[in-house]
mmCIF file of C-alpha atoms in Angstrom:
data_model
loop_
_atom_site.group_PDB
_atom_site.id
_atom_site.type_symbol
_atom_site.label_atom_id
_atom_site.label_comp_id
_atom_site.label_asym_id
_atom_site.label_seq_id
_atom_site.Cartn_x
_atom_site.Cartn_y
_atom_site.Cartn_z
ATOM 1 C CA MET M 1 -0.026 -0.007 -0.085
ATOM 2 C CA SER M 2 1.407 3.551 -0.986
ATOM 3 C CA ALA M 3 -0.389 5.376 1.714
ATOM 4 C CA TYR M 4 -3.084 4.824 4.447
ATOM 5 C CA PHE M 5 -5.760 7.463 4.660
ATOM 6 C CA ASP M 6 -8.227 5.815 6.908
ATOM 7 C CA TYR M 7 -6.934 6.812 10.361
ATOM 8 C CA ASN M 8 -10.496 7.857 11.617
ATOM 9 C CA ALA M 9 -11.606 4.123 11.347
ATOM 10 C CA THR M 10 -8.462 2.813 13.074
ATOM 11 C CA THR M 11 -4.684 3.553 13.552
ATOM 12 C CA PRO M 12 -1.654 1.259 13.350
ATOM 13 C CA LEU M 13 -0.107 0.158 16.745
ATOM 14 C CA ASN M 14 2.148 2.940 17.984
ATOM 15 C CA PRO M 15 5.552 1.573 18.638
ATOM 16 C CA ALA M 16 5.689 2.980 22.271
ATOM 17 C CA ALA M 17 2.197 0.942 22.707
ATOM 18 C CA ARG M 18 3.654 -2.140 21.314
ATOM 19 C CA GLU M 19 6.679 -2.042 23.689
ATOM 20 C CA ALA M 20 4.323 -1.407 26.553
ATOM 21 C CA TRP M 21 2.059 -4.274 25.531
ATOM 22 C CA LEU M 22 4.934 -6.719 25.338
ATOM 23 C CA LYS M 23 6.527 -5.681 28.625
ATOM 24 C CA ALA M 24 3.239 -5.963 30.470
ATOM 25 C CA SER M 25 2.375 -9.248 28.866
ATOM 26 C CA GLU M 26 5.581 -10.735 29.937
ATOM 27 C CA LYS M 27 5.968 -9.313 33.347
ATOM 28 C CA HIS M 28 2.538 -8.517 34.616
ATOM 29 C CA TRP M 29 0.204 -11.262 33.003
ATOM 30 C CA TYR M 30 -1.253 -12.093 36.341
ATOM 31 C CA ASN M 31 -4.914 -11.558 37.372
ATOM 32 C CA PRO M 32 -5.106 -8.220 39.346
ATOM 33 C CA SER M 33 -7.937 -9.534 41.342
ATOM 34 C CA SER M 34 -5.973 -12.403 42.771
ATOM 35 C CA LEU M 35 -4.121 -12.297 46.167
ATOM 36 C CA TYR M 36 -0.664 -13.608 45.758
ATOM 37 C CA ARG M 37 2.253 -11.036 45.459
ATOM 38 C CA GLU M 38 2.616 -10.976 41.613
ATOM 39 C CA ALA M 39 -1.021 -10.295 41.287
ATOM 40 C CA GLY M 40 -0.789 -7.635 43.763
ATOM 41 C CA MET M 41 1.985 -6.075 41.633
ATOM 42 C CA THR M 42 0.004 -6.333 38.549
ATOM 43 C CA SER M 43 -2.911 -4.524 40.429
ATOM 44 C CA GLN M 44 -0.467 -1.794 41.287
ATOM 45 C CA VAL M 45 0.705 -1.171 37.894
ATOM 46 C CA LEU M 46 -2.897 -1.166 36.633
ATOM 47 C CA GLU M 47 -3.840 1.573 39.156
ATOM 48 C CA SER M 48 -0.830 3.453 37.879
ATOM 49 C CA ALA M 49 -1.980 3.409 34.288
ATOM 50 C CA ARG M 50 -5.389 4.702 35.625
ATOM 51 C CA GLU M 51 -3.736 7.517 37.269
ATOM 52 C CA ARG M 52 -1.624 8.455 34.252
ATOM 53 C CA LEU M 53 -4.643 8.373 31.963
ATOM 54 C CA ALA M 54 -6.679 10.448 34.275
ATOM 55 C CA ASP M 55 -3.812 12.912 34.422
ATOM 56 C CA LEU M 56 -3.699 13.241 30.606
ATOM 57 C CA LEU M 57 -7.422 13.739 30.403
ATOM 58 C CA GLY M 58 -7.728 16.048 33.453
ATOM 59 C CA ALA M 59 -9.869 13.853 35.486
ATOM 60 C CA GLU M 60 -9.675 12.037 38.776
ATOM 61 C CA PRO M 61 -8.344 8.473 38.638
ATOM 62 C CA GLU M 62 -11.418 7.224 40.700
ATOM 63 C CA ARG M 63 -13.707 8.300 37.817
ATOM 64 C CA VAL M 64 -11.950 6.139 35.200
ATOM 65 C CA ILE M 65 -13.575 2.921 34.287
ATOM 66 C CA PHE M 66 -11.620 0.640 31.818
ATOM 67 C CA THR M 67 -13.735 -1.032 29.142
ATOM 68 C CA SER M 68 -13.443 -2.841 25.886
ATOM 69 C CA GLY M 69 -13.698 0.471 23.738
ATOM 70 C CA ALA M 70 -16.095 3.286 23.194
ATOM 71 C CA THR M 71 -18.973 1.183 22.029
ATOM 72 C CA GLU M 72 -19.211 -0.583 25.328
ATOM 73 C CA SER M 73 -18.536 2.735 27.216
ATOM 74 C CA ASN M 74 -21.373 4.458 25.479
ATOM 75 C CA ASN M 75 -23.796 1.419 26.022
ATOM 76 C CA THR M 76 -22.678 1.290 29.556
ATOM 77 C CA LEU M 77 -23.792 4.966 30.104
ATOM 78 C CA PHE M 78 -27.111 4.759 28.381
ATOM 79 C CA ALA M 79 -27.912 1.315 30.081
ATOM 80 C CA GLY M 80 -27.255 3.104 33.343
ATOM 81 C CA LEU M 81 -29.456 5.833 32.425
ATOM 82 C CA SER M 82 -32.332 3.616 31.606
ATOM 83 C CA ARG M 83 -32.394 2.159 35.007
ATOM 84 C CA CYS M 84 -32.545 5.533 36.772
ATOM 85 C CA LEU M 85 -34.567 7.968 34.672
ATOM 86 C CA PRO M 86 -38.010 8.585 35.440
ATOM 87 C CA PRO M 87 -40.552 7.193 32.988
ATOM 88 C CA ASP M 88 -41.073 10.618 31.237
ATOM 89 C CA GLY M 89 -37.307 11.433 31.449
ATOM 90 C CA CYS M 90 -35.272 12.025 28.149
ATOM 91 C CA VAL M 91 -31.780 12.489 26.759
ATOM 92 C CA ALA M 92 -30.624 14.829 23.896
ATOM 93 C CA ILE M 93 -27.963 13.876 21.376
ATOM 94 C CA SER M 94 -26.804 15.592 18.365
ATOM 95 C CA THR M 95 -27.793 14.407 14.839
ATOM 96 C CA ILE M 96 -24.256 13.727 13.917
ATOM 97 C CA GLU M 97 -23.359 11.218 16.704
ATOM 98 C CA HIS M 98 -21.543 7.952 15.967
ATOM 99 C CA PRO M 99 -23.754 4.893 15.700
ATOM 100 C CA CYS M 100 -22.490 3.669 19.201
ATOM 101 C CA VAL M 101 -23.990 6.601 20.774
ATOM 102 C CA ARG M 102 -27.108 7.136 18.546
ATOM 103 C CA GLU M 103 -28.040 3.453 18.512
ATOM 104 C CA ALA M 104 -27.168 2.816 22.182
ATOM 105 C CA ALA M 105 -29.343 5.566 23.208
ATOM 106 C CA ARG M 106 -32.303 4.496 21.256
ATOM 107 C CA ALA M 107 -31.885 0.854 22.193
ATOM 108 C CA TRP M 108 -31.609 1.404 26.070
ATOM 109 C CA LEU M 109 -34.207 4.303 26.287
ATOM 110 C CA GLY M 110 -36.429 4.088 23.188
ATOM 111 C CA ARG M 111 -36.597 6.345 20.368
ATOM 112 C CA GLY M 112 -39.245 8.381 21.893
ATOM 113 C CA ARG M 113 -37.144 9.407 24.794
ATOM 114 C CA VAL M 114 -34.108 10.645 22.611
ATOM 115 C CA ILE M 115 -34.252 14.141 21.485
ATOM 116 C CA GLU M 116 -32.077 15.043 18.484
ATOM 117 C CA ILE M 117 -30.179 18.296 18.360
ATOM 118 C CA PRO M 118 -29.869 19.685 14.975
ATOM 119 C CA VAL M 119 -26.606 20.977 13.445
ATOM 120 C CA ASP M 120 -26.146 24.051 11.189
ATOM 121 C CA THR M 121 -24.982 23.911 7.503
ATOM 122 C CA GLN M 122 -21.312 23.196 8.634
ATOM 123 C CA GLY M 123 -22.335 20.430 10.982
ATOM 124 C CA VAL M 124 -21.860 22.409 14.211
ATOM 125 C CA VAL M 125 -24.346 22.315 17.220
ATOM 126 C CA GLN M 126 -24.837 26.030 17.941
ATOM 127 C CA PRO M 127 -24.962 26.831 21.662
ATOM 128 C CA ALA M 128 -28.399 28.834 21.014
ATOM 129 C CA THR M 129 -29.917 25.763 19.558
ATOM 130 C CA LEU M 130 -28.842 23.610 22.538
ATOM 131 C CA LYS M 131 -30.017 26.321 24.958
ATOM 132 C CA GLN M 132 -33.510 26.096 23.482
ATOM 133 C CA ILE M 133 -33.624 22.189 23.678
ATOM 134 C CA LEU M 134 -32.539 22.515 27.280
ATOM 135 C CA GLU M 135 -35.224 25.025 28.247
ATOM 136 C CA VAL M 136 -37.888 23.262 26.245
ATOM 137 C CA ASN M 137 -37.233 19.408 26.557
ATOM 138 C CA LYS M 138 -35.301 19.484 29.984
ATOM 139 C CA PRO M 139 -33.148 16.382 29.205
ATOM 140 C CA ALA M 140 -31.478 14.473 32.051
ATOM 141 C CA LEU M 141 -28.339 14.213 29.812
ATOM 142 C CA VAL M 142 -26.927 16.012 26.732
ATOM 143 C CA SER M 143 -24.442 13.811 24.514
ATOM 144 C CA ILE M 144 -22.481 15.770 21.816
ATOM 145 C CA MET M 145 -19.257 14.291 20.374
ATOM 146 C CA ALA M 146 -16.086 16.359 20.439
ATOM 147 C CA ALA M 147 -15.000 15.959 17.012
ATOM 148 C CA ASN M 148 -16.986 14.151 14.035
ATOM 149 C CA ASN M 149 -15.560 10.913 12.748
ATOM 150 C CA GLU M 150 -16.829 11.779 9.179
ATOM 151 C CA SER M 151 -16.346 15.386 8.580
ATOM 152 C CA GLY M 152 -13.744 16.104 11.299
ATOM 153 C CA VAL M 153 -15.941 19.057 12.268
ATOM 154 C CA LEU M 154 -15.122 20.196 16.001
ATOM 155 C CA GLN M 155 -17.940 21.015 18.224
ATOM 156 C CA PRO M 156 -17.766 23.861 20.916
ATOM 157 C CA TRP M 157 -18.196 21.219 23.606
ATOM 158 C CA GLN M 158 -16.764 23.470 26.250
ATOM 159 C CA GLU M 159 -19.607 25.957 25.613
ATOM 160 C CA HIS M 160 -22.024 23.077 25.422
ATOM 161 C CA LEU M 161 -20.798 21.940 28.896
ATOM 162 C CA GLN M 162 -21.123 25.394 30.523
ATOM 163 C CA LEU M 163 -24.694 25.445 29.184
ATOM 164 C CA CYS M 164 -25.640 22.285 30.673
ATOM 165 C CA ARG M 165 -24.038 23.183 33.986
ATOM 166 C CA SER M 166 -26.229 26.334 34.109
ATOM 167 C CA GLN M 167 -29.239 24.263 33.704
ATOM 168 C CA GLY M 168 -28.127 21.562 36.029
ATOM 169 C CA VAL M 169 -27.947 18.900 33.365
ATOM 170 C CA ARG M 170 -25.068 16.377 32.945
ATOM 171 C CA PHE M 171 -22.887 16.554 29.736
ATOM 172 C CA HIS M 172 -21.466 13.694 27.871
ATOM 173 C CA THR M 173 -18.896 13.801 25.075
ATOM 174 C CA ASP M 174 -17.798 10.887 22.827
ATOM 175 C CA ALA M 175 -14.230 11.922 22.517
ATOM 176 C CA ALA M 176 -12.918 8.905 20.448
ATOM 177 C CA GLN M 177 -11.823 11.227 17.413
ATOM 178 C CA TRP M 178 -10.638 13.968 19.438
ATOM 179 C CA ILE M 179 -8.104 12.210 21.807
ATOM 180 C CA GLY M 180 -4.695 11.585 20.226
ATOM 181 C CA LYS M 181 -5.352 14.381 17.831
ATOM 182 C CA LEU M 182 -5.833 17.448 19.957
ATOM 183 C CA GLU M 183 -4.940 18.574 23.511
ATOM 184 C CA SER M 184 -7.227 16.577 25.912
ATOM 185 C CA THR M 185 -6.579 17.682 29.447
ATOM 186 C CA ALA M 186 -9.833 19.776 29.686
ATOM 187 C CA LEU M 187 -11.960 16.702 28.629
ATOM 188 C CA GLY M 188 -12.028 15.584 32.351
ATOM 189 C CA SER M 189 -14.271 18.636 33.195
ATOM 190 C CA CYS M 190 -17.080 16.900 31.377
ATOM 191 C CA ASP M 191 -19.313 14.720 33.432
ATOM 192 C CA TYR M 192 -18.990 11.720 31.143
ATOM 193 C CA VAL M 193 -16.215 10.967 28.484
ATOM 194 C CA THR M 194 -15.679 7.987 26.290
ATOM 195 C CA GLY M 195 -12.826 6.947 24.205
ATOM 196 C CA SER M 196 -11.205 4.101 22.378
ATOM 197 C CA ALA M 197 -7.455 3.129 22.284
ATOM 198 C CA HIS M 198 -7.364 1.925 18.666
ATOM 199 C CA LYS M 199 -8.254 5.523 17.496
ATOM 200 C CA PHE M 200 -4.787 6.909 18.730
ATOM 201 C CA GLY M 201 -2.348 4.153 18.416
ATOM 202 C CA GLY M 202 -3.329 1.806 21.155
ATOM 203 C CA SER M 203 -4.568 -1.842 20.589
ATOM 204 C CA LYS M 204 -8.172 -2.678 19.684
ATOM 205 C CA GLY M 205 -10.508 -3.999 22.406
ATOM 206 C CA VAL M 206 -9.491 -1.405 25.080
ATOM 207 C CA GLY M 207 -11.243 1.910 25.968
ATOM 208 C CA PHE M 208 -12.603 3.861 28.938
ATOM 209 C CA LEU M 209 -15.457 5.568 30.387
ATOM 210 C CA ILE M 210 -14.850 8.766 32.650
ATOM 211 C CA ALA M 211 -17.849 8.680 35.201
ATOM 212 C CA ALA M 212 -19.440 11.756 36.722
ATOM 213 C CA ASP M 213 -18.565 10.682 40.199
ATOM 214 C CA ALA M 214 -15.985 8.322 41.719
ATOM 215 C CA ASP M 215 -18.752 6.243 43.497
ATOM 216 C CA GLU M 216 -21.184 6.145 40.392
ATOM 217 C CA ALA M 217 -21.735 2.564 39.180
ATOM 218 C CA PHE M 218 -23.941 1.434 36.527
ATOM 219 C CA PRO M 219 -22.474 -1.830 35.110
ATOM 220 C CA LEU M 220 -23.407 -3.174 31.721
ATOM 221 C CA LEU M 221 -21.698 -6.431 32.329
ATOM 222 C CA HIS M 222 -22.771 -8.407 35.448
ATOM 223 C CA GLY M 223 -20.182 -10.873 37.091
ATOM 224 C CA GLY M 224 -17.115 -10.018 39.250
ATOM 225 C CA PRO M 225 -16.555 -7.091 41.371
ATOM 226 C CA GLN M 226 -13.750 -5.608 38.958
ATOM 227 C CA GLU M 227 -13.392 -1.909 38.503
ATOM 228 C CA GLN M 228 -14.945 -1.282 41.889
ATOM 229 C CA ASN M 229 -17.997 -3.114 40.950
ATOM 230 C CA ARG M 230 -18.496 -0.793 37.843
ATOM 231 C CA ARG M 231 -17.421 -3.342 35.097
ATOM 232 C CA ALA M 232 -17.222 -7.126 35.508
ATOM 233 C CA GLY M 233 -14.428 -9.013 33.786
ATOM 234 C CA THR M 234 -10.728 -9.458 34.273
ATOM 235 C CA GLU M 235 -8.943 -6.271 33.234
ATOM 236 C CA ASN M 236 -6.859 -6.433 30.166
ATOM 237 C CA TYR M 237 -3.940 -4.816 31.786
ATOM 238 C CA PRO M 238 -1.588 -5.092 28.834
ATOM 239 C CA GLY M 239 -4.024 -3.445 26.506
ATOM 240 C CA ILE M 240 -4.758 -0.817 29.031
ATOM 241 C CA GLU M 241 -0.823 -0.143 29.334
ATOM 242 C CA ALA M 242 -0.590 0.167 25.773
ATOM 243 C CA MET M 243 -3.374 2.584 25.461
ATOM 244 C CA VAL M 244 -1.884 4.936 27.961
ATOM 245 C CA ALA M 245 1.550 4.531 26.473
ATOM 246 C CA ALA M 246 0.204 5.417 23.114
ATOM 247 C CA LEU M 247 -1.343 8.665 24.416
ATOM 248 C CA GLU M 248 1.600 9.643 26.433
ATOM 249 C CA SER M 249 3.802 9.077 23.254
ATOM 250 C CA VAL M 250 1.666 11.441 20.993
ATOM 251 C CA THR M 251 0.477 14.160 23.366
ATOM 252 C CA PRO M 252 3.709 16.326 23.398
ATOM 253 C CA MET M 253 3.785 16.391 19.626
ATOM 254 C CA LEU M 254 0.086 17.435 19.003
ATOM 255 C CA THR M 255 0.371 21.307 18.872
ATOM 256 C CA GLU M 256 3.097 21.164 16.061
ATOM 257 C CA VAL M 257 1.382 18.294 14.272
ATOM 258 C CA ALA M 258 -2.055 20.058 14.073
ATOM 259 C CA VAL M 259 -0.339 23.286 12.551
ATOM 260 C CA ASN M 260 1.820 21.131 10.011
ATOM 261 C CA GLN M 261 -0.839 18.490 8.955
ATOM 262 C CA ALA M 262 -3.523 21.112 8.750
ATOM 263 C CA ALA M 263 -1.437 22.995 6.077
ATOM 264 C CA MET M 264 -0.878 19.622 4.099
ATOM 265 C CA ARG M 265 -4.527 18.765 4.184
ATOM 266 C CA ASP M 266 -5.496 22.323 2.839
ATOM 267 C CA ARG M 267 -3.078 22.096 0.020
ATOM 268 C CA PHE M 268 -4.489 18.573 -0.719
ATOM 269 C CA ILE M 269 -8.074 20.320 -0.760
ATOM 270 C CA HIS M 270 -6.754 23.096 -3.043
ATOM 271 C CA GLU M 271 -5.333 20.616 -5.539
ATOM 272 C CA MET M 272 -8.514 18.524 -5.355
ATOM 273 C CA GLN M 273 -10.756 21.510 -6.031
ATOM 274 C CA VAL M 274 -8.636 22.781 -8.946
ATOM 275 C CA ARG M 275 -8.692 19.211 -10.419
ATOM 276 C CA PHE M 276 -12.341 18.431 -9.953
ATOM 277 C CA ALA M 277 -14.810 21.385 -10.706
ATOM 278 C CA GLY M 278 -17.719 21.032 -8.310
ATOM 279 C CA LEU M 279 -16.109 19.200 -5.571
ATOM 280 C CA ARG M 280 -17.566 20.027 -2.225
ATOM 281 C CA VAL M 281 -16.042 19.664 1.212
ATOM 282 C CA ILE M 282 -18.411 19.145 4.077
ATOM 283 C CA GLY M 283 -17.697 21.502 6.935
ATOM 284 C CA GLU M 284 -15.216 23.451 5.148
ATOM 285 C CA ARG M 285 -15.963 26.790 6.948
ATOM 286 C CA ALA M 286 -15.966 25.084 10.482
ATOM 287 C CA PRO M 287 -12.904 24.247 12.663
ATOM 288 C CA ARG M 288 -11.932 20.824 11.793
ATOM 289 C CA LEU M 289 -9.503 17.987 12.866
ATOM 290 C CA TRP M 290 -6.309 18.677 11.043
ATOM 291 C CA ASN M 291 -6.463 15.062 9.331
ATOM 292 C CA THR M 292 -9.937 14.943 7.876
ATOM 293 C CA VAL M 293 -11.533 15.808 4.520
ATOM 294 C CA LEU M 294 -15.246 14.632 3.780
ATOM 295 C CA MET M 295 -15.792 15.375 0.043
ATOM 296 C CA VAL M 296 -18.777 15.170 -2.034
ATOM 297 C CA MET M 297 -17.167 14.173 -5.504
ATOM 298 C CA PRO M 298 -18.718 15.655 -8.630
ATOM 299 C CA GLN M 299 -19.423 12.461 -10.286
ATOM 300 C CA HIS M 300 -19.081 8.706 -10.004
ATOM 301 C CA ASP M 301 -20.121 6.507 -6.940
ATOM 302 C CA ASN M 302 -17.887 6.476 -3.827
ATOM 303 C CA LEU M 303 -17.406 2.836 -4.090
ATOM 304 C CA LYS M 304 -15.855 3.199 -7.584
ATOM 305 C CA TRP M 305 -13.581 5.744 -6.370
ATOM 306 C CA LEU M 306 -12.636 3.625 -3.373
ATOM 307 C CA THR M 307 -12.062 0.459 -5.577
ATOM 308 C CA ARG M 308 -9.813 2.439 -8.112
ATOM 309 C CA LEU M 309 -7.691 4.017 -5.415
ATOM 310 C CA THR M 310 -7.312 0.718 -3.569
ATOM 311 C CA ARG M 311 -5.762 -0.726 -6.834
ATOM 312 C CA LEU M 312 -3.495 2.309 -6.884
ATOM 313 C CA GLY M 313 -2.482 1.574 -3.403
ATOM 314 C CA PHE M 314 -4.409 4.187 -1.412
ATOM 315 C CA ALA M 315 -6.869 3.362 1.625
ATOM 316 C CA ILE M 316 -9.665 5.827 1.806
ATOM 317 C CA SER M 317 -13.281 5.501 3.020
ATOM 318 C CA THR M 318 -16.709 6.091 1.961
ATOM 319 C CA GLY M 319 -17.783 7.442 5.551
ATOM 320 C CA SER M 320 -17.922 6.012 8.756
ATOM 321 C CA ALA M 321 -16.662 2.529 9.057
ATOM 322 C CA CYS M 322 -19.477 1.867 11.415
ATOM 323 C CA SER M 323 -22.314 3.101 9.010
ATOM 324 C CA THR M 324 -23.522 0.567 6.553
ATOM 325 C CA GLY M 325 -26.744 0.459 4.541
ATOM 326 C CA LYS M 326 -28.999 3.375 3.524
ATOM 327 C CA GLU M 327 -30.258 3.856 7.094
ATOM 328 C CA GLY M 328 -26.729 4.289 8.437
ATOM 329 C CA SER M 329 -24.694 5.709 5.740
ATOM 330 C CA SER M 330 -23.020 9.203 6.183
ATOM 331 C CA VAL M 331 -25.461 10.591 8.804
ATOM 332 C CA VAL M 332 -23.447 13.720 8.760
ATOM 333 C CA VAL M 333 -24.198 14.506 5.227
ATOM 334 C CA GLN M 334 -27.813 13.548 5.762
ATOM 335 C CA ALA M 335 -28.036 15.935 8.660
ATOM 336 C CA LEU M 336 -26.662 18.597 6.462
ATOM 337 C CA GLY M 337 -29.654 18.102 4.024
ATOM 338 C CA ALA M 338 -27.862 16.310 1.199
ATOM 339 C CA SER M 339 -29.689 14.230 -1.321
ATOM 340 C CA TRP M 340 -29.420 10.394 -1.761
ATOM 341 C CA GLU M 341 -27.699 11.009 -4.901
ATOM 342 C CA GLU M 342 -24.950 13.056 -3.218
ATOM 343 C CA LEU M 343 -24.613 10.476 -0.508
ATOM 344 C CA ARG M 344 -23.500 8.020 -3.147
ATOM 345 C CA ARG M 345 -20.496 10.350 -4.122
ATOM 346 C CA VAL M 346 -19.215 11.060 -0.548
ATOM 347 C CA VAL M 347 -15.587 9.981 0.302
ATOM 348 C CA ARG M 348 -13.690 10.447 3.522
ATOM 349 C CA VAL M 349 -9.849 10.917 3.712
ATOM 350 C CA SER M 350 -8.088 10.837 7.007
ATOM 351 C CA GLY M 351 -4.324 11.110 7.517
ATOM 352 C CA GLY M 352 -2.200 10.419 10.525
ATOM 353 C CA LEU M 353 0.441 11.961 12.574
ATOM 354 C CA GLN M 354 3.216 10.764 10.470
ATOM 355 C CA THR M 355 1.515 11.328 7.070
ATOM 356 C CA THR M 356 3.843 13.139 4.743
ATOM 357 C CA GLU M 357 3.341 16.043 2.308
ATOM 358 C CA GLN M 358 4.364 13.717 -0.519
ATOM 359 C CA GLU M 359 1.615 11.065 0.558
ATOM 360 C CA TRP M 360 -0.969 13.981 0.413
ATOM 361 C CA GLN M 361 0.133 15.053 -2.997
ATOM 362 C CA ASP M 362 0.283 11.384 -4.250
ATOM 363 C CA LEU M 363 -3.142 10.899 -3.142
ATOM 364 C CA ALA M 364 -4.292 13.910 -5.149
ATOM 365 C CA ALA M 365 -2.519 12.576 -8.180
ATOM 366 C CA ALA M 366 -4.177 9.139 -7.470
ATOM 367 C CA PHE M 367 -7.602 10.658 -7.516
ATOM 368 C CA VAL M 368 -6.818 12.310 -10.887
ATOM 369 C CA GLU M 369 -5.595 9.026 -12.351
ATOM 370 C CA ALA M 370 -8.670 7.146 -10.960
ATOM 371 C CA GLY M 371 -11.082 9.880 -12.343
ATOM 372 C CA GLN M 372 -9.625 9.524 -15.806
ATOM 373 C CA THR M 373 -10.083 5.702 -15.726
ATOM 374 C CA LEU M 374 -13.652 6.250 -14.433
ATOM 375 C CA ASP M 375 -14.309 8.863 -17.128
ATOM 376 C CA ALA M 376 -13.092 6.337 -19.817
ATOM 377 C CA GLY M 377 -15.592 3.846 -18.729
ATOM 378 C CA GLY M 378 -13.532 2.119 -16.046
ATOM 379 C CA ARG M 379 -11.550 0.057 -18.263
ATOM 380 C CA PRO M 380 -8.122 -0.681 -16.840
ATOM 381 C CA GLY M 381 -5.142 0.749 -18.761
ATOM 382 C CA ILE M 382 -7.153 3.529 -20.278
#
């Protein structure tokens, strides 16, 4: 493969994470719930990892619950709410949430108790819109993602948090796409935060939920008393250690990376708009992740673009890797009022910390080559 441009779907294992996983697997493979000395040492390093992650996110260690990923974390949150909300209670989520928030909320609470918060034409939840919903609907919880996985558009989540605080409403942000790309120490001020290790160089099958209170417990899984009775099942310490090591590794470089990579991304966009008249970038006028471009191509189905680019050695996406079928495909573009015909032409490009200028430019050239082939009828060699 010439270049990988699907980092919003998953990331390669960070070298620091790999080293941490191997060391933990060799030295601390014991069950941290057991009572012998080696198990006690594993429990100690597990708690150290919890403290380090909490420090990176600006939260108290006692609020951190380790899980298998953001999907489990989000389901845990909404399952817990379903057990404590009054019959007429509701939650409010944005129309652009990831399926593991949207579908979890609907499944555990029922569609009728999930209020959707609309976004503006750039994909942003405006504080005035949220304020109106808080006053009219009086939800028990508001859930708005920090950064969108498809468009890369950033939400003013700190303003959203303050609005919720002023109304006595708890606030949750799914920060899976924010963490590892932007500075994250302020996230711990939110009542609930969810994240996933494989989005920032950790291993798959590991994530976390930051709870509002240290003694808050609403387990999704029932069994043993692990995680202070908040998540049953033996903790995956090697995976947890790898997750924390990955975030520690990338955090110091994020400010510089954000500036440099955003410039590369913008030059790629300019080249694409020069080469493809009528190309539209979703959320182009909004603050966005430095690595993400969600484009509506002027012609040809997105699957044809993906297939041609794959043959040329480039990995891109047609949108969220977790959205399949007509109902789930590109909820961001749907929320912005795009037609079904436009949805068929949406492609997403997402680079990584180490993506080079040459790779961005090579991708633009590959789009041109793929477009020429498709214009000629898709016959190889033309």
